[in-house]
Coordinates of C-alpha atoms in Angstrom, one line a residue:
Chain A
M1 CA -0.1 0.0 -0.1
K2 CA 3.1 2.1 0.4
T3 CA 4.6 1.9 -2.9
P4 CA 1.3 3.1 -5.1
H5 CA 1.4 6.5 -2.8
R6 CA 4.8 7.1 -3.4
E7 CA 4.7 6.6 -7.0
S8 CA 1.6 9.0 -6.9
V9 CA 3.2 11.7 -5.2
L10 CA 6.4 11.5 -7.4
S11 CA 4.5 11.2 -10.4
R12 CA 2.3 14.2 -9.7
S13 CA 5.1 16.1 -8.8
A14 CA 6.9 15.3 -12.0
R15 CA 3.8 16.6 -13.7
I16 CA 3.7 19.8 -11.6
L17 CA 7.3 20.5 -12.7
E18 CA 6.3 19.9 -16.3
A19 CA 3.9 22.4 -16.0
F20 CA 6.1 25.4 -16.6
S21 CA 8.0 26.2 -19.5
Q22 CA 10.6 29.3 -20.8
E23 CA 7.6 31.4 -22.0
E24 CA 5.5 30.8 -18.8
P25 CA 7.8 30.2 -15.8
A26 CA 5.2 31.6 -13.8
L27 CA 1.7 30.0 -12.9
T28 CA -1.2 29.9 -10.5
V29 CA -2.4 26.9 -8.7
S30 CA -5.1 26.7 -11.1
E31 CA -3.1 26.7 -14.0
I32 CA -0.9 24.2 -12.7
A33 CA -3.9 22.0 -11.6
R34 CA -5.0 22.2 -15.2
R35 CA -1.8 21.3 -17.3
A36 CA -1.0 18.4 -14.6
G37 CA -4.1 17.1 -14.9
L38 CA -5.1 17.2 -11.0
H39 CA -7.9 18.6 -9.2
V40 CA -7.2 22.1 -7.6
A41 CA -7.6 21.0 -4.3
T42 CA -4.7 18.2 -4.7
A43 CA -2.5 20.6 -6.8
S44 CA -2.9 23.3 -3.9
R45 CA -1.8 20.9 -1.3
L46 CA 1.3 19.3 -3.4
V47 CA 2.5 23.0 -4.7
A48 CA 2.6 24.2 -0.7
E49 CA 4.4 21.0 0.2
M50 CA 6.9 21.8 -2.7
V51 CA 7.4 25.0 -1.5
G52 CA 8.2 24.0 1.7
H53 CA 11.0 21.8 0.4
G54 CA 12.3 24.7 -1.8
F55 CA 11.2 22.6 -5.2
L56 CA 8.8 25.6 -6.1
S57 CA 8.7 29.1 -4.7
R58 CA 5.9 31.7 -4.6
D59 CA 5.9 35.1 -6.1
V60 CA 4.6 38.1 -4.1
D61 CA 1.5 37.8 -6.3
R62 CA 1.1 34.3 -5.3
R63 CA 2.1 32.8 -8.6
V64 CA 4.2 29.7 -8.5
R65 CA 7.6 29.1 -10.0
I66 CA 10.4 26.8 -9.9
G67 CA 12.6 27.3 -6.5
V68 CA 15.7 28.7 -6.6
R69 CA 16.8 25.7 -4.1
L70 CA 16.1 23.2 -6.6
W71 CA 17.6 25.1 -9.3
E72 CA 20.5 25.0 -6.9
L73 CA 20.4 21.3 -6.2
V74 CA 20.4 20.3 -9.8
T75 CA 22.9 23.0 -11.2
R76 CA 25.7 22.1 -8.8
A77 CA 25.5 18.6 -9.4
S78 CA 24.1 18.9 -13.0
P79 CA 24.6 16.1 -15.1
T80 CA 26.1 18.1 -18.0
L81 CA 28.5 20.8 -15.7
S82 CA 31.8 19.2 -16.4
L83 CA 30.9 19.1 -20.1
R84 CA 29.7 22.5 -20.1
D85 CA 32.4 24.3 -18.3
T86 CA 35.2 22.4 -20.4
A87 CA 33.3 23.8 -23.6
M88 CA 32.6 27.4 -22.3
P89 CA 36.3 28.9 -23.2
F90 CA 36.0 27.3 -26.6
M91 CA 32.4 28.4 -27.2
E92 CA 33.2 31.8 -26.0
G93 CA 36.6 31.8 -28.7
V94 CA 34.3 30.8 -31.5
H95 CA 31.7 33.5 -30.4
D96 CA 34.0 36.2 -30.4
V97 CA 35.1 35.4 -34.0
V98 CA 32.0 34.3 -35.7
G99 CA 29.3 36.3 -33.8
H100 CA 25.6 35.0 -34.1
H101 CA 24.9 31.7 -32.0
V102 CA 27.3 28.9 -30.8
Q103 CA 25.7 26.0 -29.2
L104 CA 26.2 22.7 -27.5
G105 CA 24.0 19.9 -27.6
V106 CA 23.5 16.2 -26.1
L107 CA 21.4 13.3 -27.3
D108 CA 18.5 12.9 -25.4
G109 CA 16.1 10.2 -26.4
E110 CA 15.3 11.5 -30.1
D111 CA 15.7 15.2 -29.8
V112 CA 19.0 17.2 -29.5
L113 CA 19.0 19.0 -25.9
F114 CA 20.8 22.2 -26.1
L115 CA 22.9 22.9 -22.6
E116 CA 24.4 26.1 -23.6
R117 CA 24.0 28.9 -26.2
L118 CA 25.8 32.0 -26.7
S119 CA 24.2 34.7 -28.9
A120 CA 25.0 38.0 -30.2
P121 CA 22.5 41.2 -30.3
N122 CA 21.2 41.2 -34.0
A123 CA 22.4 37.3 -34.5
V124 CA 20.4 35.6 -37.5
I125 CA 17.1 33.7 -36.5
N126 CA 17.6 30.6 -34.5
Y127 CA 15.3 28.2 -32.7
T128 CA 17.5 26.8 -30.2
R129 CA 17.7 27.7 -26.5
I130 CA 19.3 26.5 -23.3
A131 CA 17.4 23.4 -22.0
G132 CA 15.2 23.6 -25.4
R133 CA 15.2 20.8 -27.8
L134 CA 15.2 20.4 -31.5
S135 CA 14.4 17.4 -34.0
L136 CA 17.7 15.2 -35.0
H137 CA 17.0 15.2 -38.7
A138 CA 16.6 19.0 -39.2
S139 CA 19.3 20.8 -37.0
S140 CA 23.1 20.6 -37.6
S141 CA 23.4 19.3 -34.1
G142 CA 21.2 16.8 -34.1
L143 CA 22.6 15.2 -37.6
V144 CA 26.0 15.2 -35.8
L145 CA 24.4 13.2 -32.8
L146 CA 22.4 11.0 -35.1
A147 CA 25.3 10.3 -37.6
Y148 CA 27.3 8.9 -34.6
G149 CA 24.7 7.9 -32.4
P150 CA 23.2 4.3 -31.5
T151 CA 21.9 2.5 -34.5
S152 CA 18.4 2.2 -32.4
V153 CA 17.9 5.9 -32.5
K154 CA 19.3 5.9 -35.9
E155 CA 16.3 3.8 -37.2
A156 CA 13.8 5.1 -34.8
V157 CA 14.3 8.2 -36.5
L158 CA 14.2 7.1 -40.0
S159 CA 11.3 5.1 -39.4
G160 CA 8.9 7.8 -37.8
P161 CA 7.4 10.9 -39.0
L162 CA 10.2 13.3 -40.2
I163 CA 8.9 17.1 -40.5
A164 CA 9.9 19.3 -43.4
Y165 CA 10.5 22.8 -41.7
T166 CA 11.6 24.0 -44.9
S167 CA 12.0 22.7 -48.5
A168 CA 15.8 22.2 -47.7
T169 CA 15.1 19.8 -44.6
P170 CA 16.2 16.3 -45.2
A171 CA 12.9 14.9 -44.7
A172 CA 13.0 11.9 -46.9
P173 CA 14.5 8.6 -45.4
A174 CA 16.8 8.1 -48.4
R175 CA 18.2 11.6 -48.2
L176 CA 18.5 11.4 -44.6
R177 CA 20.6 8.5 -44.8
A178 CA 23.0 10.0 -47.4
V179 CA 23.0 13.4 -45.3
L180 CA 24.3 11.2 -42.4
A181 CA 26.8 9.4 -44.7
E182 CA 28.1 12.5 -45.5
V183 CA 28.3 13.7 -42.1
R184 CA 30.4 10.8 -41.0
Q185 CA 32.4 10.9 -44.2
Q186 CA 33.3 14.9 -43.6
G187 CA 33.3 15.0 -39.7
Y188 CA 31.1 17.7 -39.7
A189 CA 27.3 18.9 -40.7
Y190 CA 26.5 21.7 -43.1
C191 CA 22.9 23.0 -42.9
P192 CA 21.9 25.6 -45.2
G193 CA 18.3 26.4 -44.4
Y194 CA 17.1 22.9 -43.0
V195 CA 15.4 24.7 -40.0
H196 CA 14.6 28.0 -41.5
Q197 CA 15.7 29.6 -44.9
E198 CA 17.5 32.3 -43.6
A199 CA 19.9 30.2 -41.1
L200 CA 22.6 27.7 -41.8
G201 CA 23.9 25.2 -39.1
I202 CA 27.3 24.0 -38.9
A203 CA 28.2 21.5 -36.3
A204 CA 31.0 19.3 -35.5
P205 CA 31.3 16.0 -32.8
V206 CA 32.5 16.2 -29.7
R207 CA 34.3 13.3 -28.1
G208 CA 34.7 12.2 -24.4
A209 CA 37.4 10.5 -22.8
E210 CA 36.4 7.0 -24.1
G211 CA 36.4 8.4 -27.6
A212 CA 32.6 8.4 -28.1
V213 CA 30.6 11.1 -29.6
V214 CA 29.2 12.9 -26.1
A215 CA 28.0 16.2 -27.9
A216 CA 27.9 18.5 -30.6
L217 CA 29.2 21.8 -31.0
S218 CA 27.2 24.0 -33.7
V219 CA 27.0 27.5 -35.1
I220 CA 24.0 29.3 -36.6
V221 CA 25.4 32.0 -39.1
P222 CA 23.3 33.6 -42.3
N223 CA 22.5 31.3 -44.9
E224 CA 25.2 32.5 -47.0
S225 CA 27.9 30.7 -49.1
S226 CA 30.5 32.6 -47.0
A227 CA 29.3 30.3 -44.1
H228 CA 31.9 27.5 -45.5
A229 CA 34.9 29.8 -43.8
V230 CA 33.3 29.1 -40.6
V231 CA 33.6 25.1 -40.9
P232 CA 37.2 24.8 -39.6
V233 CA 36.8 27.3 -36.6
V234 CA 33.8 24.8 -35.4
R235 CA 36.0 21.7 -36.1
T236 CA 38.9 23.1 -34.5
A237 CA 36.9 24.0 -31.4
A238 CA 35.2 20.8 -31.0
R239 CA 38.5 19.1 -31.3
G240 CA 39.9 21.1 -28.7
I241 CA 37.0 20.6 -26.3
S242 CA 37.4 16.8 -27.0
R243 CA 41.1 17.0 -26.3
A244 CA 40.4 18.9 -23.1
L245 CA 37.8 16.5 -22.0
S246 CA 40.3 13.7 -22.6
A247 CA 43.1 15.6 -20.5
P248 CA 43.8 14.1 -17.1
P249 CA 42.1 16.5 -14.2
T250 CA 44.6 18.8 -13.2
G251 CA 43.9 20.1 -9.7
E252 CA 46.9 22.4 -9.4
S253 CA 45.9 24.3 -12.7
R254 CA 42.3 24.8 -11.8
P255 CA 42.2 25.8 -7.9
D256 CA 39.1 27.5 -8.4
G257 CA 36.7 25.1 -9.5
N258 CA 37.5 22.4 -7.0
E259 CA 36.8 23.7 -3.4
S260 CA 34.4 26.0 -1.6
A261 CA 35.4 28.9 1.2
T262 CA 32.0 28.2 2.8
Chain B
M1 CA -3.4 9.5 6.6
K2 CA -2.5 10.7 3.3
T3 CA -0.8 13.7 3.9
P4 CA 2.2 12.4 6.3
H5 CA 2.9 9.9 3.2
R6 CA 3.0 12.8 0.8
E7 CA 5.3 15.1 3.3
S8 CA 7.6 12.3 3.8
V9 CA 8.2 11.3 0.1
L10 CA 8.9 14.7 -0.8
S11 CA 11.2 15.5 2.1
R12 CA 13.1 12.1 1.5
S13 CA 13.5 12.9 -2.1
A14 CA 14.9 16.6 -1.1
R15 CA 17.3 14.8 1.0
I16 CA 18.2 12.6 -1.9
L17 CA 18.7 15.2 -4.3
E18 CA 20.8 17.0 -1.5
A19 CA 23.3 14.2 -1.3
F20 CA 24.8 15.0 -4.6
S21 CA 27.2 18.0 -5.0
Q22 CA 29.8 19.3 -7.5
E23 CA 32.6 17.1 -6.1
E24 CA 30.6 14.0 -6.0
P25 CA 27.7 14.3 -8.7
A26 CA 27.6 10.3 -8.9
L27 CA 26.9 8.1 -5.9
T28 CA 26.0 4.6 -5.1
V29 CA 22.8 3.9 -3.4
S30 CA 24.5 3.1 -0.1
E31 CA 26.5 6.5 -0.1
I32 CA 22.9 8.2 -0.9
A33 CA 21.2 6.4 2.0
R34 CA 23.9 7.6 4.5
R35 CA 23.9 11.2 3.4
A36 CA 20.2 11.3 3.2
G37 CA 19.8 9.6 6.5
L38 CA 17.5 6.7 5.2
H39 CA 17.7 3.0 5.3
V40 CA 19.3 1.8 2.3
A41 CA 16.1 -0.3 1.1
T42 CA 14.0 2.9 1.4
A43 CA 16.7 4.9 -0.5
S44 CA 16.7 2.3 -3.1
R45 CA 13.1 2.0 -3.3
L46 CA 12.9 5.7 -3.7
V47 CA 16.2 6.0 -5.7
A48 CA 14.3 3.5 -8.2
E49 CA 11.1 5.7 -8.4
M50 CA 13.1 9.0 -8.9
V51 CA 14.9 7.0 -11.8
G52 CA 11.7 6.1 -13.5
H53 CA 10.4 9.8 -13.3
G54 CA 13.9 10.9 -14.6
F55 CA 14.6 13.1 -11.3
L56 CA 17.6 11.0 -11.1
S57 CA 19.5 8.7 -13.7
R58 CA 22.0 5.5 -13.3
D59 CA 25.2 5.2 -14.9
V60 CA 26.8 2.2 -16.6
D61 CA 28.2 1.3 -13.4
R62 CA 25.0 1.9 -11.4
R63 CA 25.9 5.0 -9.6
V64 CA 23.0 7.3 -9.5
R65 CA 23.3 11.1 -10.8
I66 CA 21.1 14.2 -11.2
G67 CA 18.6 13.4 -14.3
V68 CA 18.9 15.0 -17.5
R69 CA 15.3 15.4 -17.4
L70 CA 15.1 17.2 -13.9
W71 CA 17.8 19.3 -15.2
E72 CA 16.0 20.2 -18.1
L73 CA 12.8 20.9 -16.4
V74 CA 14.2 23.2 -14.0
T75 CA 16.4 25.1 -16.4
R76 CA 14.0 25.6 -19.1
A77 CA 11.7 27.6 -16.4
S78 CA 14.6 28.4 -14.4
P79 CA 14.0 31.3 -12.1
T80 CA 17.0 32.9 -13.0
L81 CA 17.5 32.2 -16.7
S82 CA 16.0 35.6 -17.8
L83 CA 18.6 37.5 -15.6
R84 CA 21.2 35.4 -16.6
D85 CA 20.3 35.7 -20.2
T86 CA 20.2 39.5 -20.0
A87 CA 23.4 39.7 -18.2
M88 CA 25.4 37.2 -20.4
P89 CA 26.7 39.6 -23.0
F90 CA 27.7 42.1 -20.5
M91 CA 29.6 39.5 -18.5
E92 CA 31.1 38.2 -21.9
G93 CA 32.4 41.9 -22.8
V94 CA 33.9 42.0 -19.2
H95 CA 35.5 39.0 -19.8
D96 CA 36.9 39.7 -23.0
V97 CA 38.6 42.7 -21.5
V98 CA 39.7 42.1 -18.0
G99 CA 40.1 38.3 -18.0
H100 CA 40.2 36.4 -14.8
H101 CA 36.7 35.8 -13.4
V102 CA 33.4 37.4 -14.1
Q103 CA 30.5 36.4 -12.0
L104 CA 26.7 37.2 -11.6
G105 CA 25.4 36.5 -7.7
V106 CA 21.9 36.7 -6.3
L107 CA 21.0 37.0 -2.6
D108 CA 19.6 33.6 -1.3
G109 CA 19.2 33.6 2.7
E110 CA 22.0 34.7 4.4
D111 CA 24.7 33.7 1.5
V112 CA 25.4 34.9 -2.1
L113 CA 24.2 32.4 -4.8
F114 CA 26.4 32.6 -8.1
L115 CA 24.3 32.0 -11.0
E116 CA 27.2 32.0 -13.3
R117 CA 30.9 32.7 -13.9
L118 CA 33.2 33.3 -16.5
S119 CA 36.9 32.1 -16.0
A120 CA 39.6 32.3 -18.0
P121 CA 42.6 29.8 -17.9
N122 CA 45.3 30.9 -15.4
A123 CA 43.0 33.1 -14.0
V124 CA 43.6 34.1 -10.2
I125 CA 42.2 32.1 -7.4
N126 CA 38.5 32.2 -6.6
Y127 CA 36.1 30.1 -4.6
T128 CA 33.1 30.8 -6.5
R129 CA 31.5 28.4 -8.8
I130 CA 27.8 28.2 -10.8
A131 CA 25.0 27.2 -8.0
G132 CA 28.3 27.8 -5.4
R133 CA 27.7 29.9 -2.3
L134 CA 29.7 32.4 -0.5
S135 CA 29.5 34.4 2.8
L136 CA 27.8 37.8 2.3
H137 CA 30.2 39.7 4.6
A138 CA 33.4 38.6 2.7
S139 CA 32.8 38.4 -0.9
S140 CA 32.5 41.6 -3.1
S141 CA 29.5 40.4 -4.5
G142 CA 27.9 39.7 -0.9
L143 CA 28.8 43.0 0.4
V144 CA 26.7 44.7 -2.6
L145 CA 23.8 42.4 -1.9
L146 CA 24.0 43.2 1.8
A147 CA 24.6 46.9 1.5
Y148 CA 21.2 47.1 -0.7
G149 CA 19.4 44.2 0.9
P150 CA 16.9 44.0 3.7
T151 CA 17.7 45.2 6.7
S152 CA 16.4 41.9 8.5
V153 CA 19.4 40.2 6.4
K154 CA 21.8 42.8 7.3
E155 CA 21.1 42.4 11.1
A156 CA 21.1 38.9 11.1
V157 CA 24.6 39.0 9.4
L158 CA 25.9 41.4 11.8
S159 CA 24.6 39.8 14.9
G160 CA 25.8 36.3 13.4
P161 CA 29.4 34.7 13.7
L162 CA 31.5 36.4 11.1
I163 CA 34.7 34.0 9.7
A164 CA 37.7 35.8 8.6
Y165 CA 39.2 34.0 5.9
T166 CA 41.7 36.4 6.0
S167 CA 43.2 39.3 8.1
A168 CA 41.6 41.7 5.8
T169 CA 38.2 40.2 5.9
P170 CA 35.7 42.8 7.7
A171 CA 34.8 40.0 10.3
A172 CA 34.2 42.8 13.0
P173 CA 30.3 44.1 13.2
A174 CA 31.5 47.7 13.5
R175 CA 34.0 47.6 10.4
L176 CA 31.6 45.6 8.6
R177 CA 28.8 48.5 8.9
A178 CA 31.4 50.9 7.9
V179 CA 32.1 48.7 4.7
L180 CA 28.6 48.3 4.0
A181 CA 28.0 52.4 4.4
E182 CA 31.2 52.8 2.0
V183 CA 29.6 50.5 -0.4
R184 CA 26.5 52.2 -0.5
Q185 CA 28.0 55.6 -0.9
Q186 CA 30.4 54.8 -3.7
G187 CA 28.0 52.6 -5.6
Y188 CA 30.2 49.3 -5.5
A189 CA 32.6 47.0 -3.4
Y190 CA 36.4 46.8 -3.7
C191 CA 37.3 44.1 -1.6
P192 CA 41.2 43.7 -1.4
G193 CA 42.0 40.2 -0.2
Y194 CA 38.8 39.7 1.8
V195 CA 38.4 35.9 0.7
H196 CA 42.0 35.0 -0.3
Q197 CA 45.2 37.3 0.1
E198 CA 46.0 36.6 -3.6
A199 CA 42.5 37.8 -4.9
L200 CA 40.5 41.2 -5.0
G201 CA 37.1 41.3 -5.6
I202 CA 34.9 44.2 -7.4
A203 CA 31.4 44.0 -7.4
A204 CA 28.6 46.7 -8.5
P205 CA 24.7 46.4 -8.3
V206 CA 22.4 45.0 -10.7
R207 CA 18.7 46.7 -10.6
G208 CA 15.8 45.4 -11.7
A209 CA 12.6 46.7 -13.5
E210 CA 11.1 48.1 -10.5
G211 CA 14.7 49.5 -9.3
A212 CA 15.6 47.4 -6.5
V213 CA 18.8 45.6 -6.7
V214 CA 18.2 42.1 -7.8
A215 CA 21.9 40.7 -8.6
A216 CA 25.9 41.8 -8.0
L217 CA 28.0 41.6 -11.1
S218 CA 31.8 41.2 -9.9
V219 CA 35.0 40.5 -11.1
I220 CA 38.0 38.5 -9.3
V221 CA 41.4 39.9 -10.5
P222 CA 44.7 39.7 -8.6
N223 CA 45.5 41.8 -5.4
E224 CA 47.1 44.7 -6.8
S225 CA 46.4 48.6 -6.8
S226 CA 46.1 48.2 -10.9
A227 CA 42.7 46.8 -10.1
H228 CA 41.5 50.3 -9.5
A229 CA 41.1 50.6 -13.5
V230 CA 38.6 47.7 -13.6
V231 CA 35.9 49.6 -11.3
P232 CA 34.6 51.5 -14.1
V233 CA 34.4 48.5 -16.1
V234 CA 32.4 46.8 -13.7
R235 CA 30.2 49.6 -12.6
T236 CA 29.5 50.4 -16.5
A237 CA 28.6 46.6 -17.3
A238 CA 26.2 46.5 -14.1
R239 CA 24.4 49.8 -15.4
G240 CA 24.1 48.0 -19.0
I241 CA 22.6 45.0 -17.5
S242 CA 20.2 47.1 -15.1
R243 CA 18.9 49.1 -18.3
A244 CA 18.4 46.1 -20.3
L245 CA 16.4 44.5 -17.7
S246 CA 14.3 47.8 -17.5
A247 CA 13.9 47.8 -21.2
P248 CA 10.5 46.6 -22.2
P249 CA 10.5 43.1 -24.2
T250 CA 11.2 43.9 -27.8
G251 CA 9.9 40.3 -29.3
E252 CA 11.0 41.8 -33.0
S253 CA 14.4 41.7 -32.0
R254 CA 14.8 38.5 -30.4
P255 CA 13.1 35.9 -32.6
D256 CA 15.4 33.3 -31.5
G257 CA 14.4 33.0 -27.8
N258 CA 10.9 33.1 -27.9
E259 CA 9.8 30.2 -29.8
S260 CA 10.4 26.5 -30.5
A261 CA 10.3 24.8 -33.7
T262 CA 9.7 21.4 -32.1

């Protein structure tokens, strides 16, 4: 009798957390109840408990948000923090030179999940955001992760529906197979107008210490032929991140990240 | 009978999440049980449920981590994402020019909680990290947040124990009051050797749309008199972030951050 109760509370808590989004990070209890499919009284009780544990917090106007405490617990032990920290100086270097958008994505399920994005004011149009997702077959990051990813994911994507965001999106299975073969052969993805006609994505694989591809580094620039010049910049930075991930930890050279004064 | 069960599950889940840290982001179930003060069988059951909901995940070697799904849910609706996103280009600019460490902190309880940090290789020693905390009375960010923060927090800090990290730390209440008055009068904090003798922190307040101080922008540089030249850089960037936070949202100029293609 205990297990169903536990499952139920955690399952409901998960649905409550899922109710929030980047567009709507603050919700009333009745909005939460509706989105989570819970009675208002149930949602109200559970929200109060989650606020008590710092999972959620309440604004002055009583609207509810993700709690800073939960953000802290998840971020400080983030499954992605060391990858992101290692990649960040390389991403900043690319951003300084190329401008526009520089981003880091990982494979999660059948999506690319973006861990980090640096954007310049007035950069070209781009649909990614931090903790946002894009389809594997359409985005340059996704094509890299798919090309070097597990066969099971590749087959699932190839047999599933493939949305054509533009006429350039590789939305036919035969074309997608050819694109993936090309990515593996070239070592990078070059995607003019696949997600939006005005934008061009270039992505290269980032390998972990064991040699497996763990992430994709990408830039989004205007869809112009001059974008070819950016390819070596992206590939070089992706290689640099891979080498840094494989380097043995050097405690002495990073005194800042390894201890706390409190 | 239902409510105690619910409280108990969430409370235990919170303790389990608290078991992880930046130093130890992956733990065995028995390590989790010990840190969370739970029986191994209880921890094991709850961890399995949390894995099922994506709150936690299991490595190939069966060690447990924070789940990527929980990271995604918390990050995409992060209570701090819009502040961090607004501050990021200003922080990058400071980092390009000053190097070393540039960081953004907010007041949380009686600590400064760091939302973001940019660091250069071979930068001067620094104890901050993303989602890390420092004492309010010792760090430049903390002194800014304390100087402009609620009186209740100021009184609590002044009446509590004040750790002297170095001989320069304002760890005597009278000196701390004088430092806070100076911060308010100058509009910034200048902290040579307060946390570590070799490092100097400079911080300036970031104000939100309503004019209240919502964060502190800081740099950590070597503890040398030339650091004075950095003060206007930090103040200018903090003002810039404040103005950007007060600007009305311009949907047209930021097409990238406001919609998703999936």
